[in-house]
Short mmCIF file of C-alpha atoms (C1' of nucleotides) in Angstrom, two decimals:
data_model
loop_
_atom_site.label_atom_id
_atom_site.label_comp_id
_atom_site.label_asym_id
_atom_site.label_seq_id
_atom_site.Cartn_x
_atom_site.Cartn_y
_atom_site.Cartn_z
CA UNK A 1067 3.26 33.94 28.26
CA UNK A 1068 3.16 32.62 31.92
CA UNK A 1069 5.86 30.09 32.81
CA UNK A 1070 2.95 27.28 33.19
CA UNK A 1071 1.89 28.09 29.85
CA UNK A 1072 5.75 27.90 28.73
CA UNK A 1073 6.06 24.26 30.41
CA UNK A 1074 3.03 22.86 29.09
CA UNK A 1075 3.62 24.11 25.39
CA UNK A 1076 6.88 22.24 26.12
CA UNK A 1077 5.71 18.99 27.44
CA UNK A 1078 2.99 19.15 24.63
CA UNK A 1079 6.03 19.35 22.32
CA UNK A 1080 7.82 16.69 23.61
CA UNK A 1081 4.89 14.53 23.49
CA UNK A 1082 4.33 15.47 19.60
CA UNK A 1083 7.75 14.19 18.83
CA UNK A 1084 6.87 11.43 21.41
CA UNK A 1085 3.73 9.92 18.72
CA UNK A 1086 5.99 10.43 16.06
CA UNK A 1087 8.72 8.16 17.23
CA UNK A 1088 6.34 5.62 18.64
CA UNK A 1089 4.64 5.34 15.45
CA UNK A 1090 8.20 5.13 13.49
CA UNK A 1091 9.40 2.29 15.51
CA UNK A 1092 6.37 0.51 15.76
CA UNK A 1093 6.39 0.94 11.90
CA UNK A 1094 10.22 -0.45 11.61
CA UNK A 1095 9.28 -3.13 14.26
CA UNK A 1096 6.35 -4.66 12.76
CA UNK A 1097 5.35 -3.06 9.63
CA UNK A 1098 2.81 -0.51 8.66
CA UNK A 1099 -0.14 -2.40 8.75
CA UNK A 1100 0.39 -2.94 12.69
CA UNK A 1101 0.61 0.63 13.18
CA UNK A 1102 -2.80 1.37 14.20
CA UNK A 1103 -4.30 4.80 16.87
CA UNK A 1104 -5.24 1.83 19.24
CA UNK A 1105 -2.03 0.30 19.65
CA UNK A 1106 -0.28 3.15 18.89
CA UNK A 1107 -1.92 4.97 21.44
CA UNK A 1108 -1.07 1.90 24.11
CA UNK A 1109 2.57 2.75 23.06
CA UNK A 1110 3.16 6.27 24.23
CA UNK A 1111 1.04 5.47 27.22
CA UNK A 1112 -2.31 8.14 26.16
CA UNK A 1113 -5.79 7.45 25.36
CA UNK A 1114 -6.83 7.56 21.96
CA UNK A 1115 -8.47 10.87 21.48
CA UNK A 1116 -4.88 12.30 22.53
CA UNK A 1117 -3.56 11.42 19.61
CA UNK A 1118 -6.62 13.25 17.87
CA UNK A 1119 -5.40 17.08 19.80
CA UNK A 1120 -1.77 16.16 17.55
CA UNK A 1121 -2.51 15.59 14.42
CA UNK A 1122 -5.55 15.59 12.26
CA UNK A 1123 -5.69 11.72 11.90
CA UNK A 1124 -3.75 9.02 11.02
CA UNK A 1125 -2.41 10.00 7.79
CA UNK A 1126 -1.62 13.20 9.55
CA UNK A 1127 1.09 10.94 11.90
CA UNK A 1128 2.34 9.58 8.33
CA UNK A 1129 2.97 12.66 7.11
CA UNK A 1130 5.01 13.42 10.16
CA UNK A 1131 6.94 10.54 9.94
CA UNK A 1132 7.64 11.12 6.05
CA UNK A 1133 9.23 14.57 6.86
CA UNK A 1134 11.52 13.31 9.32
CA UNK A 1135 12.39 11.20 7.39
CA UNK A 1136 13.46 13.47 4.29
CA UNK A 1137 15.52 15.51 6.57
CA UNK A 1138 17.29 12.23 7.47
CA UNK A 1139 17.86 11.43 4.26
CA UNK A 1140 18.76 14.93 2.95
CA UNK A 1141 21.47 15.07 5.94
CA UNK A 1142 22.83 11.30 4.88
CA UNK A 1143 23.11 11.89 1.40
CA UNK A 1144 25.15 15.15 1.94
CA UNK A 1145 27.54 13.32 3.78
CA UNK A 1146 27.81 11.04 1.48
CA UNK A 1147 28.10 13.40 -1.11
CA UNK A 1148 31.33 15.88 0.61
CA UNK A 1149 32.86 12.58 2.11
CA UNK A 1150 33.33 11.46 -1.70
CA UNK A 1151 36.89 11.75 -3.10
CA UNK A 1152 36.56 14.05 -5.84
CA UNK A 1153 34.56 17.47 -6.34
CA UNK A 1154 31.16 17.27 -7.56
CA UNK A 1155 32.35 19.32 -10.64
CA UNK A 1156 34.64 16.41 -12.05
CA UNK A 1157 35.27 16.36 -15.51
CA UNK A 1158 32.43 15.43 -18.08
CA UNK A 1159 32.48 12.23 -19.39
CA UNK A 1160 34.13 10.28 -16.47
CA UNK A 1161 32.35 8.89 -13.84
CA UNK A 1162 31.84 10.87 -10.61
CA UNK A 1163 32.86 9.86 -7.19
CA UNK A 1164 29.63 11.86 -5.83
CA UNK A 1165 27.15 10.60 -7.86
CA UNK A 1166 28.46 6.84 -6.48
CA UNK A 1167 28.81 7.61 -3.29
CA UNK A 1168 25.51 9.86 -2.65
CA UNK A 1169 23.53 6.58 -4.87
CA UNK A 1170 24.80 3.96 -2.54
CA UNK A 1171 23.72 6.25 0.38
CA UNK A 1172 20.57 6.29 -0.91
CA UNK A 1173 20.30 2.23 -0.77
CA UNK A 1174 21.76 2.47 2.21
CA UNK A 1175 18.86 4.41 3.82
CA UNK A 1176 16.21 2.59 1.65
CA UNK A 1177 17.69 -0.66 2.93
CA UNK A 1178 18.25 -0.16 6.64
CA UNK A 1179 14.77 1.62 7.59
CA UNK A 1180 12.33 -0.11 5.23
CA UNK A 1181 9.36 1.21 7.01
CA UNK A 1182 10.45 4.89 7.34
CA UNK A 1183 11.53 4.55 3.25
CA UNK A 1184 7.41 3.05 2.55
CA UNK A 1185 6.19 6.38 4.21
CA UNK A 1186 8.15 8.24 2.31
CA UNK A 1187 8.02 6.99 -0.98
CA UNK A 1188 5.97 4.17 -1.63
CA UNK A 1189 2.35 4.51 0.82
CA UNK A 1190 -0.10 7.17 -0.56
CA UNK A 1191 0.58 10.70 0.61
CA UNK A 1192 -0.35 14.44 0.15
CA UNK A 1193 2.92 15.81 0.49
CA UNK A 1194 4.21 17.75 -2.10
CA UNK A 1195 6.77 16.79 -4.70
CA UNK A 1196 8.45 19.21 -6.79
CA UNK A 1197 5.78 21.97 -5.80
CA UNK A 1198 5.83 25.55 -4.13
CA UNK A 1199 4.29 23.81 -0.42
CA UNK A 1200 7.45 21.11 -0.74
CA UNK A 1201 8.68 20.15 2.48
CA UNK A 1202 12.42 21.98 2.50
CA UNK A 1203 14.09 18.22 3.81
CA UNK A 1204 12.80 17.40 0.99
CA UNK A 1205 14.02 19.55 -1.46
CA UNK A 1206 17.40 19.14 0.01
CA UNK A 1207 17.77 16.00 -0.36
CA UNK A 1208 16.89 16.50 -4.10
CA UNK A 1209 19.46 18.86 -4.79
CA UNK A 1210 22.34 16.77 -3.66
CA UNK A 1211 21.64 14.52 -6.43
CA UNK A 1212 21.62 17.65 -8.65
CA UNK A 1213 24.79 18.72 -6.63
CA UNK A 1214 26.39 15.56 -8.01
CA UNK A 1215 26.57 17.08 -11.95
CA UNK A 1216 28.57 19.48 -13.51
CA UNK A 1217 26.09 22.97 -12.89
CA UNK A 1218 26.81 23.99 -16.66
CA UNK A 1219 24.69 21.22 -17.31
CA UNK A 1220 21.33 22.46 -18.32
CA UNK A 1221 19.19 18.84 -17.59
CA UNK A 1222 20.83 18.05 -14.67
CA UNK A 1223 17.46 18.58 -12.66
CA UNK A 1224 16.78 15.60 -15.15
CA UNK A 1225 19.71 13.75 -14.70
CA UNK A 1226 18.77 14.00 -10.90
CA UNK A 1227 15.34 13.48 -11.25
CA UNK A 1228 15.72 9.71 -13.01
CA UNK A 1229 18.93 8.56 -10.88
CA UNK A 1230 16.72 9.07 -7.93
CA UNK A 1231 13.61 7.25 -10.25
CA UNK A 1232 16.02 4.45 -11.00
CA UNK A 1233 17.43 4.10 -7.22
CA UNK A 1234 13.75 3.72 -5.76
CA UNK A 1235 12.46 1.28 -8.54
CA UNK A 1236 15.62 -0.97 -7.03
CA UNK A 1237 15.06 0.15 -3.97
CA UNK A 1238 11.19 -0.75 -3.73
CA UNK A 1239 11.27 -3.58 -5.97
CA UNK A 1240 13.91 -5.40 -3.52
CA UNK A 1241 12.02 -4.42 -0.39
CA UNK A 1242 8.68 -5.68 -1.39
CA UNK A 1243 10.54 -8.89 -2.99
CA UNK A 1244 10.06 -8.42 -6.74
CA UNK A 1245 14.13 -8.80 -7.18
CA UNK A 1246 16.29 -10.47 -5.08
CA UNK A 1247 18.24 -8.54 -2.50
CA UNK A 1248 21.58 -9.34 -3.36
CA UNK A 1249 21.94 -8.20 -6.89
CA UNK A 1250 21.71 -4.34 -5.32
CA UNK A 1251 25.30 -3.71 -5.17
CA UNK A 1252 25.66 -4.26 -9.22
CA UNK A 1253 22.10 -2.76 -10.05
CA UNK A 1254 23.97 0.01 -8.26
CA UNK A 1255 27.34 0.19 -10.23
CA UNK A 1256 25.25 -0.46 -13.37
CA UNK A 1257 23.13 3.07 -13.07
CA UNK A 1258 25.63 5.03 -12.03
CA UNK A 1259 27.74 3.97 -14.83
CA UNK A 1260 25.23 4.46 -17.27
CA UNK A 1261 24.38 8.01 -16.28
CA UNK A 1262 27.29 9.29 -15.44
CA UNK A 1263 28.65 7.41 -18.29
CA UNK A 1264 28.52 8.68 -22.35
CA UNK A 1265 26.35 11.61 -23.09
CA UNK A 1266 26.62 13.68 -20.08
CA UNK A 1267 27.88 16.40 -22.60
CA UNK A 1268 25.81 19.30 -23.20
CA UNK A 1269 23.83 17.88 -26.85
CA UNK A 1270 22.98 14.36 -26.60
CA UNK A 1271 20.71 12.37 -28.87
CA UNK B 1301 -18.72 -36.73 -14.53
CA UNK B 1302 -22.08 -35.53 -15.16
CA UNK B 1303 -23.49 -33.16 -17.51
CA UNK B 1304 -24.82 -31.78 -14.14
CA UNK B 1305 -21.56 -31.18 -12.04
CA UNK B 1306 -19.95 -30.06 -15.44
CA UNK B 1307 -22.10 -27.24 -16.00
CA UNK B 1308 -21.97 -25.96 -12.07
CA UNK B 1309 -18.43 -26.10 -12.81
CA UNK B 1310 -18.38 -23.91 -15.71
CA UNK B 1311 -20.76 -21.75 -13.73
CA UNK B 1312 -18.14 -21.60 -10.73
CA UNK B 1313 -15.14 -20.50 -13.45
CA UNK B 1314 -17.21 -17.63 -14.86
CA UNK B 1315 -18.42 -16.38 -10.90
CA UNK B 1316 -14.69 -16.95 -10.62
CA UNK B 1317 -13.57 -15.03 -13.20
CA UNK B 1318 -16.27 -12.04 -12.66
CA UNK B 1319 -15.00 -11.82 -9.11
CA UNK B 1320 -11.32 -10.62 -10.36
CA UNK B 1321 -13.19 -8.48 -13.03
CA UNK B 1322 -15.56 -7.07 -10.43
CA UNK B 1323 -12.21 -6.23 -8.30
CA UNK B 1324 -10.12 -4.77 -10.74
CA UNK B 1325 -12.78 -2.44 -12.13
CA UNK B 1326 -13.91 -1.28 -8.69
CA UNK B 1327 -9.82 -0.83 -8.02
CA UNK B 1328 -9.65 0.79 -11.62
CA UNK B 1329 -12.92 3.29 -10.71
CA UNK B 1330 -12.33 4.28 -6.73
CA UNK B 1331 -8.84 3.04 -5.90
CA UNK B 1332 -7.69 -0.10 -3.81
CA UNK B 1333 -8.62 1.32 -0.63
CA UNK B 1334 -12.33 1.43 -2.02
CA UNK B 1335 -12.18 -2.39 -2.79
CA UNK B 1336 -13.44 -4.14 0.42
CA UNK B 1337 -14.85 -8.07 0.23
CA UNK B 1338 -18.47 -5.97 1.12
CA UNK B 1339 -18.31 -3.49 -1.57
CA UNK B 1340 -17.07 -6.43 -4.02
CA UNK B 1341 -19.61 -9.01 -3.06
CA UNK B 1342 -23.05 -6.80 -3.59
CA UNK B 1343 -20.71 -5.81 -7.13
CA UNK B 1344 -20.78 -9.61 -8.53
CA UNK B 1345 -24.39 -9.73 -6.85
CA UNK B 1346 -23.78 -12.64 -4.07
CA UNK B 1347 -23.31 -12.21 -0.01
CA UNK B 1348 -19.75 -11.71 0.97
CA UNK B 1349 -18.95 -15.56 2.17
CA UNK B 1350 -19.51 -16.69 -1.38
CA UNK B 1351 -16.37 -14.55 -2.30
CA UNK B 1352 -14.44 -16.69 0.51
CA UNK B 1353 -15.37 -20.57 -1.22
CA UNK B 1354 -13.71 -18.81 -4.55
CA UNK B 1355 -10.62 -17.28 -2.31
CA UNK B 1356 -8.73 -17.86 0.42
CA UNK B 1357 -9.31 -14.12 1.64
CA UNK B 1358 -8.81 -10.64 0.10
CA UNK B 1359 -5.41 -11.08 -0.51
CA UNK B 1360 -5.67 -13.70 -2.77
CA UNK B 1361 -8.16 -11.72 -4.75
CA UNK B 1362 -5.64 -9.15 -5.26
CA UNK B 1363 -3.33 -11.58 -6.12
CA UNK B 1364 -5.84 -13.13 -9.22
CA UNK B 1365 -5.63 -9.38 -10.47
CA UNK B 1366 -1.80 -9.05 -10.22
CA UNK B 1367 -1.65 -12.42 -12.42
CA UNK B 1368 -4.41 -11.35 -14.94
CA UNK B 1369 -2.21 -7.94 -15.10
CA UNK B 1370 0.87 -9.72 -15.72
CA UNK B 1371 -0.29 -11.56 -18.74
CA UNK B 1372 -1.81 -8.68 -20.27
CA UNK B 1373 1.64 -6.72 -19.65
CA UNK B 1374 3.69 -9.62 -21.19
CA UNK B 1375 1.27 -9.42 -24.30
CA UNK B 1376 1.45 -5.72 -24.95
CA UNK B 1377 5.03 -5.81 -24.60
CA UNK B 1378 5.58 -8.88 -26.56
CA UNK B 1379 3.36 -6.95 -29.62
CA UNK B 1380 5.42 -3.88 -29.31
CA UNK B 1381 8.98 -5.86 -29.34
CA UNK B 1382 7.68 -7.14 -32.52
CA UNK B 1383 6.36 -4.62 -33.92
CA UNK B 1384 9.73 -2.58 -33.84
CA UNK B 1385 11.24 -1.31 -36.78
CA UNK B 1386 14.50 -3.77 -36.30
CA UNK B 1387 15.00 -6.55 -35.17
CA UNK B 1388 16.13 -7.24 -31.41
CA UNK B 1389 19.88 -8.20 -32.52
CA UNK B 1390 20.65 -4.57 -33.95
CA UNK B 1391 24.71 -3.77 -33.77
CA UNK B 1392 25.61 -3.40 -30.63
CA UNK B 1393 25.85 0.04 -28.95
CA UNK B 1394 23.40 1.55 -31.32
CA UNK B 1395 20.24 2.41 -29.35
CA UNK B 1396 18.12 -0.42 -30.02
CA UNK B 1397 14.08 0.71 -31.30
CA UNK B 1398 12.96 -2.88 -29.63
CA UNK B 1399 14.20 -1.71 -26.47
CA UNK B 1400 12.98 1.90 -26.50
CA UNK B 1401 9.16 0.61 -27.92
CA UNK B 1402 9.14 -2.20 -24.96
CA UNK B 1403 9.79 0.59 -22.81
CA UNK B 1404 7.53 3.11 -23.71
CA UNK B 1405 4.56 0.29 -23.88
CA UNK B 1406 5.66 -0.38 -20.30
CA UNK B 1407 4.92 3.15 -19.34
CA UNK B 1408 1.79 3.52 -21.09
CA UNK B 1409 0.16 0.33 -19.15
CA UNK B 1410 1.32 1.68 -16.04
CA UNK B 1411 -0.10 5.02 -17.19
CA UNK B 1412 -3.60 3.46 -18.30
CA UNK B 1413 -4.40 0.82 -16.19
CA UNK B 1414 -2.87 2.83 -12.87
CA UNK B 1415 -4.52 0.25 -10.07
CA UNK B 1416 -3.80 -3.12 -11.81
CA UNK B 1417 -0.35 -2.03 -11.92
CA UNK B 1418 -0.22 -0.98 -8.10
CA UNK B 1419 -1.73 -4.75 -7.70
CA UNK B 1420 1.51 -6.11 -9.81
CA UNK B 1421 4.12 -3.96 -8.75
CA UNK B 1422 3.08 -1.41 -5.71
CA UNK B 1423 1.09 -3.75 -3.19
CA UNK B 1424 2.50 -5.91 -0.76
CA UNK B 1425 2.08 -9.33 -2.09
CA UNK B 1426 3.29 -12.71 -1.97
CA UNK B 1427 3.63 -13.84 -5.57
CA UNK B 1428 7.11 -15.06 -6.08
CA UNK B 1429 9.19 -13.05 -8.74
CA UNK B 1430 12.78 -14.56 -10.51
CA UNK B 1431 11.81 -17.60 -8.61
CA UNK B 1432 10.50 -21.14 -9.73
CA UNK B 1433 6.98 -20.71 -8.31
CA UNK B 1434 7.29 -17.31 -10.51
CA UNK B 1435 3.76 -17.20 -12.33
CA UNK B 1436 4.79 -17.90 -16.01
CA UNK B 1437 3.00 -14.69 -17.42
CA UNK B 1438 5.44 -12.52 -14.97
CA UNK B 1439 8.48 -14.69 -16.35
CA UNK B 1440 7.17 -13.73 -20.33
CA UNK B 1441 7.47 -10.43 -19.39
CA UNK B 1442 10.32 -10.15 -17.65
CA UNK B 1443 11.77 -12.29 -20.89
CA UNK B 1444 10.59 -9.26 -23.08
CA UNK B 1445 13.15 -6.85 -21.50
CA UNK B 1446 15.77 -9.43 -21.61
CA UNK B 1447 15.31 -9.89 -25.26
CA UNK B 1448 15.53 -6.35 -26.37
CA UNK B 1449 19.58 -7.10 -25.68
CA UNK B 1450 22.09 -8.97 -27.45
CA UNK B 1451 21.73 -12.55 -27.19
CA UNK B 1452 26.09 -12.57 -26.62
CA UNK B 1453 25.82 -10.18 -23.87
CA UNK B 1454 26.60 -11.64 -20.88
CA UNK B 1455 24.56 -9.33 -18.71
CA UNK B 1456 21.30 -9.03 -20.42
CA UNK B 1457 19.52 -10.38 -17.41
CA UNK B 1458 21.50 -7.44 -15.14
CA UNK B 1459 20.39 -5.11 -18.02
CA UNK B 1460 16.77 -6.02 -18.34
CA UNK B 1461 16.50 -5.67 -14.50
CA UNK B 1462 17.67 -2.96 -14.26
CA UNK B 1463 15.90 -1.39 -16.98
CA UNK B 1464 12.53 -2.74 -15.67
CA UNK B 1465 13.23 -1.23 -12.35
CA UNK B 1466 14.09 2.17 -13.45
CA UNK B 1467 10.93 1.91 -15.58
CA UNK B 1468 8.78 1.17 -12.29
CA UNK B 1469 10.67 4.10 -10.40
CA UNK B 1470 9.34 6.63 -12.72
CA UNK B 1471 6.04 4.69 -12.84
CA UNK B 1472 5.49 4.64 -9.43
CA UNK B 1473 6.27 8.23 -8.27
CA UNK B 1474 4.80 9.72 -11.05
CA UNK B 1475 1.52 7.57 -10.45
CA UNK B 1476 1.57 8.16 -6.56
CA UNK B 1477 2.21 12.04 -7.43
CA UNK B 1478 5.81 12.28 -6.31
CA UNK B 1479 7.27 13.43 -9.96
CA UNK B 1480 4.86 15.37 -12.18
CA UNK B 1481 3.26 13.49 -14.73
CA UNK B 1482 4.38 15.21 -17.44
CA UNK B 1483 7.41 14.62 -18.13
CA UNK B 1484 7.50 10.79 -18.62
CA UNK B 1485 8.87 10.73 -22.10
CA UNK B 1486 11.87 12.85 -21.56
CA UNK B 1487 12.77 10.30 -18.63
CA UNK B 1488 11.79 7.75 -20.85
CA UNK B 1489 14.23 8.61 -23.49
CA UNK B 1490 16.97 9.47 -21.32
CA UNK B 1491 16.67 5.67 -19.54
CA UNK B 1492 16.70 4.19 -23.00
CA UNK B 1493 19.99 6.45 -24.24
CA UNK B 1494 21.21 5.71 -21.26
CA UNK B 1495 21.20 1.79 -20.76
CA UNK B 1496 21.49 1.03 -24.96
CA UNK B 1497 23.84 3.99 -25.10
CA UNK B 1498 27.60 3.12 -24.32
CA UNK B 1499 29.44 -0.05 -22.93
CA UNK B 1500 26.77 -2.46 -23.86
CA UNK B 1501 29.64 -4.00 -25.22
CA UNK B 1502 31.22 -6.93 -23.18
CA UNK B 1503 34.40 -5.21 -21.23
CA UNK B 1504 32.09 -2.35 -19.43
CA UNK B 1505 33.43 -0.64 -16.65
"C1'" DT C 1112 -10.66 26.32 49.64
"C1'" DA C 1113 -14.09 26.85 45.92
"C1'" DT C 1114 -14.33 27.52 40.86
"C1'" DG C 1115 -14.01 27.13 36.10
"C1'" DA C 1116 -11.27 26.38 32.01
"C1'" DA C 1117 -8.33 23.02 29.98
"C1'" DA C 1118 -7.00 18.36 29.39
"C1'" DA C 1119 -7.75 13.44 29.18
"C1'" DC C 1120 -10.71 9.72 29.38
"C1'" DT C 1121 -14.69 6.30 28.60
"C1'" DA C 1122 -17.74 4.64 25.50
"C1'" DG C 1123 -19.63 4.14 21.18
"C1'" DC C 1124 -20.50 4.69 15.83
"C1'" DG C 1125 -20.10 2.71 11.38
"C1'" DG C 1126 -17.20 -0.15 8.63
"C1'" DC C 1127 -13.48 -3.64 8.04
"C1'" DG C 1128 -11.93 -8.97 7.06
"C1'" DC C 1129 -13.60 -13.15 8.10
"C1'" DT C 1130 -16.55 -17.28 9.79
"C1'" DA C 1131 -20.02 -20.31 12.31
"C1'" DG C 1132 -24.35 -22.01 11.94
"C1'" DA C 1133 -29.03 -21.53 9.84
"C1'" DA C 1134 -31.67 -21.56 5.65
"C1'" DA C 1135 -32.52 -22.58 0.88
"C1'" DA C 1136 -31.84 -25.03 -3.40
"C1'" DG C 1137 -31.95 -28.79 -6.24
"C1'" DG C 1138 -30.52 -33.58 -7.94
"C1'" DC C 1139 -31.77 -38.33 -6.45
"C1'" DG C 1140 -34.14 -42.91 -5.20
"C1'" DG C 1141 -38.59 -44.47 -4.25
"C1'" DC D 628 -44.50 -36.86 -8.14
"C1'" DC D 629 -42.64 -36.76 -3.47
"C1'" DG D 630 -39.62 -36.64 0.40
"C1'" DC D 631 -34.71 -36.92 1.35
"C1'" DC D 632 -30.14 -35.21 1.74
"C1'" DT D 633 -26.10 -33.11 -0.03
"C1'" DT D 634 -24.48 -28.92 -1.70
"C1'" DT D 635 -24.88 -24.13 -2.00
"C1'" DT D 636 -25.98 -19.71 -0.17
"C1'" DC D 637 -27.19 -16.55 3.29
"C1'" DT D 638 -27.85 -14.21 7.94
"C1'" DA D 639 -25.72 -12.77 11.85
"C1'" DG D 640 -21.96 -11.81 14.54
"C1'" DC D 641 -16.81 -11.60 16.30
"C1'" DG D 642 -12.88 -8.73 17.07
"C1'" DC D 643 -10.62 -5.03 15.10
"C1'" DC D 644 -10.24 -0.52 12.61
"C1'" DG D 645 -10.31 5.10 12.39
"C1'" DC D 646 -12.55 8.52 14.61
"C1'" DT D 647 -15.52 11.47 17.91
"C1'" DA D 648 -19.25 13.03 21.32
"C1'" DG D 649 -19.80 13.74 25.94
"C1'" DT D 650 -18.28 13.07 30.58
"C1'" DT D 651 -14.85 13.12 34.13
"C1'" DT D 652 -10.60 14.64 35.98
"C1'" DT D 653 -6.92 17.91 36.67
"C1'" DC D 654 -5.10 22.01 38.31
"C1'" DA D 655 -3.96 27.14 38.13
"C1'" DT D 656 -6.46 30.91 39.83
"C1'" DA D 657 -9.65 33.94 42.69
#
DNA sequence: TATGAAAACTAGCGGCGCTAGAAAAGGCGG
DNA sequence: CCGCCTTTTCTAGCGCCGCTAGTTTTCATA
């Protein structure tokens, strides 16, 4: 490949990542519904159609912004997770420092980039959940709330799987105004209590 | 008034009235996205502006739907609470069957009636929730949860919330394809053994 | 410097929410 | 029974949307 080639594939690139930022902060700034290819388009300073030679359409540019966002979260919640005080593999029964800390850095991500959280999790998407074609952010992110019980645990995946249910029903709920903001902090304490709480043991119910 | 102006005002209630029906069955057949003030006015058989003297614009249509949904909810809850094989005062820390019945009708309207509850819970909106302006059909069954808990437990509100919400996380990403359908009553359980399991007592934490 | 492929643009299609002004309907006094 | 006049309903159109066909511009190469 010729060295003109190499620059433009670059510059191309840059300009991918270029639509995809625009179209986050634009998101963030003003909300979804003001994200449109016109104004959009206006932002990173390209005609319309350029937009097109990027990604398939709009939903395509969603999509984008999702994944970025997953790998955001996925790094954030690992932080969160070998910042906390005590090993993941505390001792059944008690409440673990992980599980806390990686929850609240969940909120904290939900809370602080609204718009980024919608594309993710709440506006209609094709990405795939739980699936062979999942986006790898994606599946991290997952498996540091599966990180955060013991491994001899054989429903941890479900354990996971509704502690992350539970944090976005809070999470979305409070963003879109169905409960008030403040009560997050003890909505918080209150699920990770109760999972992490009683029957953690290997046979419950 | 006149027999006259009395009858064109029953015949403005009904139009009224077939207007939300018209909405939510269009929502409930080809999504939201497929519900536009066009497609809805040649469905109730009138041009669009008639839909505009009934509404203050689209949004409010969506909103009629969200409050029609919320009274249905608070009914099917309400007949499942009683229904219940004991009473909503059982011993405390025992799981209670009130709660885990409430729940599981919960789920199933979510499950049946997927685009009314995206009106309610999903879609932006501007009905007030745990608010005095709160419609009173949201407040009945919001009232529902609360009562499936001890009536000396301090934090039954906190409780109900947060059982609601976790409800609506699993509702939500299951309907919007994020966790695979299937496994809804597993979660379900676990929430309920969860949040009636331990420390519903008074002292928790 | 002329050329031809690649890149970017202008302009436009059908559909959206919404509304102004024309047309039709229908109860009322003569 | 007729002509009036308010109320109701409709036609037509505005500015915006996502998206694309076809033209113009750019620019490395011969």
């Amino acid at each position: 490949m010729s060295a003109i080639a190499r620059r433009r594939e670059r510059e191309r690139a840059q300009r991918h990542q270029l639509i995809i930022t625009a179209a986050r902060e634009l998101a963030e700034a003003e909300g979804w519904e003001a994200v449109t290819t016109r104004r959009l388009a206006e932002h990173v300073e390209y005609s319309q159609p350029v937009l097109y030679s990027h990604f398939n359409g709009k939903d395509a540019i969603l999509r984008a912004v999702a994944i970025e966002g997953f790998g955001e979260l996925a790094a954030r919640l690992r932080r969160a997770r070998l910042a906390a005080p005590e090993p993941s593999e505390a001792p059944s029964g008690a409440p673990s420092g992980a599980l806390h800390a990686v929850c609240r850095a969940y909120l904290d991500f939900a809370t602080e980039r609204p718009a980024l959280y919608q594309a993710m999790f709440v506006l209609p998407t094709d990405v795939k959940f739980a699936h062979a074609e999942t986006p790898p952010p994606l599946r991290a992110a997952f498996d540091e709330f599966v990180s955060c019980f013991r491994s001899d645990n054989p429903r941890r995946e479900l354990f996971a799987e509704v502690t992350w249910s539970a944090l976005h029903g809070i999470a979305a709920l409070a963003d879109s105004g169905r409960i008030p903001p403040n009560g997050q902090t003890e909505r918080l304490d209150f699920i990770v209590t109760q999972i992490a709480g009683t029957s953690s043991g290997p046979a419950t119910r």
